[in-house]
C-alpha cells in the first residue's frame, strides 16, 4: 500500500480554510479517495481538549512560551492518533492549520526565540512535514470582516482579537514562508468568490496527486 498525501491549509483569520477543505474533500471522495479532514489545534481527543484551553484564552496569562508548548502537545497527539495512521493506510489528509501557524503566531509575531521554536518543532513534527501547504492569502481587514460575519454573536477567540497591525504581520509572515519554501508551499488569493478559489486549490492538489496517481486512493485487495 502506498503512503497517503498530507496537505495543510494556512492563512490569516477569515481566509476560508475550512470552506475550501470541505469543498475539496467532497470532490476527492466522489472520485474514490479516502479523505481525512482535520484541524489544529485539535483533530484528536487530546488535541481538542487543549484547543478549548488555547482559544478561550485560559492559557494566555501563562505567556506565549506556555501557549507554544500546549500547541506542541496538541500537535503530538494529533500526529500520533490521526495523521500518521491515516497516511499509513494511504489516505489524503487535509488539515486546517499545522506547523506554519505555530511559526507565525507564536514564533514570528509572538516574538518567541527562534531556537526555542525550532527545537519544539523538531521534537513535535520531526519528518512529518506536509507534502503541500496551501496558503490562502487575504487582506487582514477583509479577513477580519469575514470572520466577524461568520462568528455572528459568538465570542472573539484568543487570536482574532489581536489588533490589525499584528494580523498584517502574520499575513507577511505566511508569504515569507512560501517564498522560502516554494517546493512545499503555494499561495492562492482568497479574495475571489469561493468557487474560484476552490478551482485554484483543486488544480494545485491534482498536480500533486498526478505525480503519484495511486496515492490517496482506496486500496484494493490484490490476488495472491
Coordinates of C-alpha atoms in Angstrom, one line a residue:
X1 CA 0.0 0.0 0.0
X2 CA 1.4 3.4 -0.9
X3 CA 1.6 6.2 1.7
X4 CA -1.1 8.8 1.6
X5 CA -0.8 12.6 1.0
X6 CA -0.6 15.3 3.7
X7 CA -2.0 18.7 2.7
X8 CA -2.2 21.6 5.0
X9 CA -4.1 24.9 4.7
X10 CA -2.8 28.1 6.2
X11 CA -3.6 31.8 6.3
X12 CA -5.0 34.5 8.4
X13 CA -8.4 34.8 10.0
X14 CA -11.3 34.7 7.6
X15 CA -9.3 33.3 4.7
X16 CA -11.8 30.4 4.2
X17 CA -9.6 27.5 5.0
X18 CA -12.5 25.4 6.5
X19 CA -14.7 26.1 3.5
X20 CA -12.1 25.1 1.0
X21 CA -11.2 21.9 2.8
X22 CA -14.8 20.8 2.8
X23 CA -15.2 21.6 -0.9
X24 CA -12.0 19.7 -1.8
X25 CA -12.8 16.7 0.4
X26 CA -16.2 16.3 -1.2
X27 CA -14.8 16.2 -4.7
X28 CA -12.0 13.9 -3.8
X29 CA -14.3 11.4 -2.0
X30 CA -16.5 11.4 -5.1
X31 CA -13.6 10.0 -7.0
X32 CA -12.9 7.2 -4.6
X33 CA -10.2 8.8 -2.4
X34 CA -10.2 8.2 1.3
X35 CA -10.1 11.7 2.8
X36 CA -9.5 12.7 6.4
X37 CA -10.5 16.3 7.3
X38 CA -8.8 17.6 10.5
X39 CA -7.7 20.8 12.2
X40 CA -5.3 22.4 14.6
X41 CA -5.3 22.9 17.4
X42 CA -7.5 19.8 17.8
X43 CA -8.1 16.9 15.5
X44 CA -7.8 14.3 18.2
X45 CA -9.4 13.9 21.6
X46 CA -6.3 15.2 23.4
X47 CA -5.9 18.0 20.8
X48 CA -9.5 19.1 21.1
X49 CA -9.2 19.4 24.9
X50 CA -6.2 21.6 24.5
X51 CA -7.9 23.6 21.8
X52 CA -10.5 24.8 24.2
X53 CA -7.8 26.0 26.7
X54 CA -5.9 27.8 23.9
X55 CA -8.7 29.5 22.0
X56 CA -10.6 30.5 25.2
X57 CA -7.5 32.5 26.3
X58 CA -7.2 30.5 29.5
X59 CA -3.5 29.9 28.9
X60 CA -2.7 33.4 27.8
X61 CA -1.8 34.5 31.3
X62 CA 1.0 31.9 31.4
X63 CA 2.8 33.5 28.5
X64 CA 3.5 32.8 24.9
X65 CA 6.1 30.1 25.6
X66 CA 3.5 28.1 27.5
X67 CA 1.0 28.5 24.7
X68 CA 3.6 27.3 22.2
X69 CA 4.2 24.2 24.4
X70 CA 0.5 23.5 24.6
X71 CA 0.2 23.8 20.8
X72 CA 3.1 21.3 20.5
X73 CA 1.4 18.9 22.9
X74 CA -1.8 19.0 20.9
X75 CA 0.1 18.5 17.7
X76 CA 2.0 15.5 19.0
X77 CA -1.3 13.8 20.0
X78 CA -2.8 14.8 16.6
X79 CA 0.0 13.3 14.6
X80 CA 0.1 10.1 16.6
X81 CA -3.6 9.5 16.8
X82 CA -4.9 10.8 13.5
X83 CA -2.4 12.0 10.8
X84 CA 0.2 9.2 10.9
X85 CA -2.4 6.3 10.9
X86 CA -4.3 7.9 8.1
X87 CA -1.2 8.4 5.9
X88 CA -0.1 4.9 6.7
X89 CA -3.2 3.4 5.2
X90 CA -3.0 5.6 2.1
X91 CA -5.5 8.4 2.9
X92 CA -5.5 12.0 1.8
X93 CA -5.2 14.2 5.0
X94 CA -6.5 17.7 4.7
X95 CA -5.5 19.8 7.8
X96 CA -6.7 23.2 8.8
X97 CA -3.5 24.8 10.1
X98 CA -0.3 23.0 11.1
X99 CA 3.3 23.9 11.9
X100 CA 3.4 27.1 9.9
X101 CA 0.7 28.6 12.1
X102 CA 3.0 28.0 15.1
X103 CA 5.9 29.5 13.3
X104 CA 3.8 32.6 12.5
X105 CA 1.6 33.1 15.6
X106 CA 4.0 32.1 18.4
X107 CA 7.3 32.4 16.6
X108 CA 7.3 35.4 14.3
X109 CA 4.6 37.7 15.6
X110 CA 4.8 36.2 19.1
X111 CA 8.5 37.0 19.1
X112 CA 9.5 33.8 20.8
X113 CA 13.1 32.7 20.5
X114 CA 13.8 31.1 17.1
X115 CA 16.0 28.4 18.6
X116 CA 13.3 27.5 21.1
X117 CA 10.6 27.3 18.4
X118 CA 13.0 25.2 16.2
X119 CA 13.6 22.7 18.9
X120 CA 9.9 22.5 19.7
X121 CA 9.1 21.9 16.1
X122 CA 11.7 19.2 15.6
X123 CA 10.6 17.3 18.7
X124 CA 6.9 17.6 17.8
X125 CA 6.9 17.3 14.0
X126 CA 10.2 15.6 13.0
X127 CA 9.8 14.4 9.5
X128 CA 6.0 14.8 9.4
X129 CA 6.0 17.8 7.2
X130 CA 3.2 18.4 4.7
X131 CA 3.6 17.3 1.1
X132 CA 1.8 20.5 0.1
X133 CA 0.8 23.6 2.0
X134 CA -1.8 25.9 0.5
X135 CA -1.6 29.4 1.9
X136 CA -4.9 31.3 1.4
X137 CA -3.9 34.9 1.2
X138 CA -6.3 37.7 2.2
X139 CA -6.1 41.3 3.3
X140 CA -6.4 41.3 7.1
X141 CA -9.2 43.9 7.1
X142 CA -11.3 41.8 4.7
X143 CA -10.4 38.6 6.6
X144 CA -11.5 40.0 9.9
X145 CA -14.7 41.3 8.4
X146 CA -15.5 37.8 7.1
X147 CA -14.5 36.3 10.5
X148 CA -16.9 38.7 12.3
X149 CA -19.7 37.9 9.9
X150 CA -19.1 34.2 10.3
X151 CA -19.0 34.4 14.1
X152 CA -22.2 36.3 14.4
X153 CA -22.8 36.8 18.1
X154 CA -20.2 34.4 19.2
X155 CA -17.1 35.2 21.3
X156 CA -13.9 36.5 19.7
X157 CA -11.2 33.9 20.1
X158 CA -7.7 34.4 21.6
X159 CA -6.1 35.1 18.2
X160 CA -8.8 37.0 16.3
X161 CA -8.8 39.8 19.0
X162 CA -5.3 41.0 18.2
X163 CA -5.1 44.4 16.6
X164 CA -4.9 44.9 12.8
X165 CA -1.1 45.6 12.8
X166 CA -0.5 42.1 14.2
X167 CA -2.7 40.5 11.6
X168 CA -0.8 42.3 8.9
X169 CA 2.5 41.0 10.3
X170 CA 1.0 37.5 10.2
X171 CA 0.0 37.8 6.6
X172 CA 3.5 38.8 5.6
X173 CA 5.0 36.0 7.7
X174 CA 3.0 33.4 5.8
X175 CA 4.0 34.9 2.5
X176 CA 7.7 34.9 3.6
X177 CA 7.4 31.2 4.5
X178 CA 6.0 30.5 1.0
X179 CA 8.9 32.4 -0.6
X180 CA 11.4 30.4 1.4
X181 CA 9.8 27.0 0.7
X182 CA 8.4 27.2 -2.8
X183 CA 8.7 23.4 -3.2
X184 CA 6.2 22.9 -0.5
X185 CA 4.0 26.0 -0.4
X186 CA 1.7 27.6 -2.9
X187 CA -0.1 31.0 -2.3
X188 CA -3.7 31.3 -3.5
X189 CA -5.6 34.5 -3.3
X190 CA -8.7 34.2 -1.1
X191 CA -10.3 37.3 -2.4
X192 CA -12.3 35.9 -5.3
X193 CA -15.6 34.0 -4.8
X194 CA -15.3 30.7 -3.0
X195 CA -15.9 28.8 -6.3
X196 CA -12.9 30.4 -8.0
X197 CA -10.7 29.8 -5.0
X198 CA -11.8 26.1 -5.0
X199 CA -10.8 25.7 -8.6
X200 CA -7.3 27.0 -7.9
X201 CA -7.0 24.8 -4.8
X202 CA -8.1 21.7 -6.7
X203 CA -5.7 22.5 -9.5
X204 CA -2.8 22.6 -7.0
X205 CA -3.8 19.4 -5.3
X206 CA -4.4 17.5 -8.6
X207 CA -0.9 18.5 -9.7
X208 CA 0.5 16.9 -6.6
X209 CA -1.6 13.7 -6.9
X210 CA -0.8 13.4 -10.6
X211 CA 2.9 12.8 -9.6
X212 CA 1.7 9.6 -7.8
X213 CA -1.7 8.8 -9.2
X214 CA -2.5 5.9 -6.8
X215 CA -1.6 7.8 -3.6
X216 CA -4.7 8.5 -1.6
X217 CA -6.9 6.0 -3.5
X218 CA -8.9 3.5 -1.5
X219 CA -6.7 0.3 -1.6
X220 CA -8.0 -2.7 -3.4
X221 CA -7.1 -6.2 -2.4
X222 CA -4.7 -7.9 -4.8
X223 CA -4.9 -11.5 -5.9
X224 CA -2.4 -13.7 -4.1

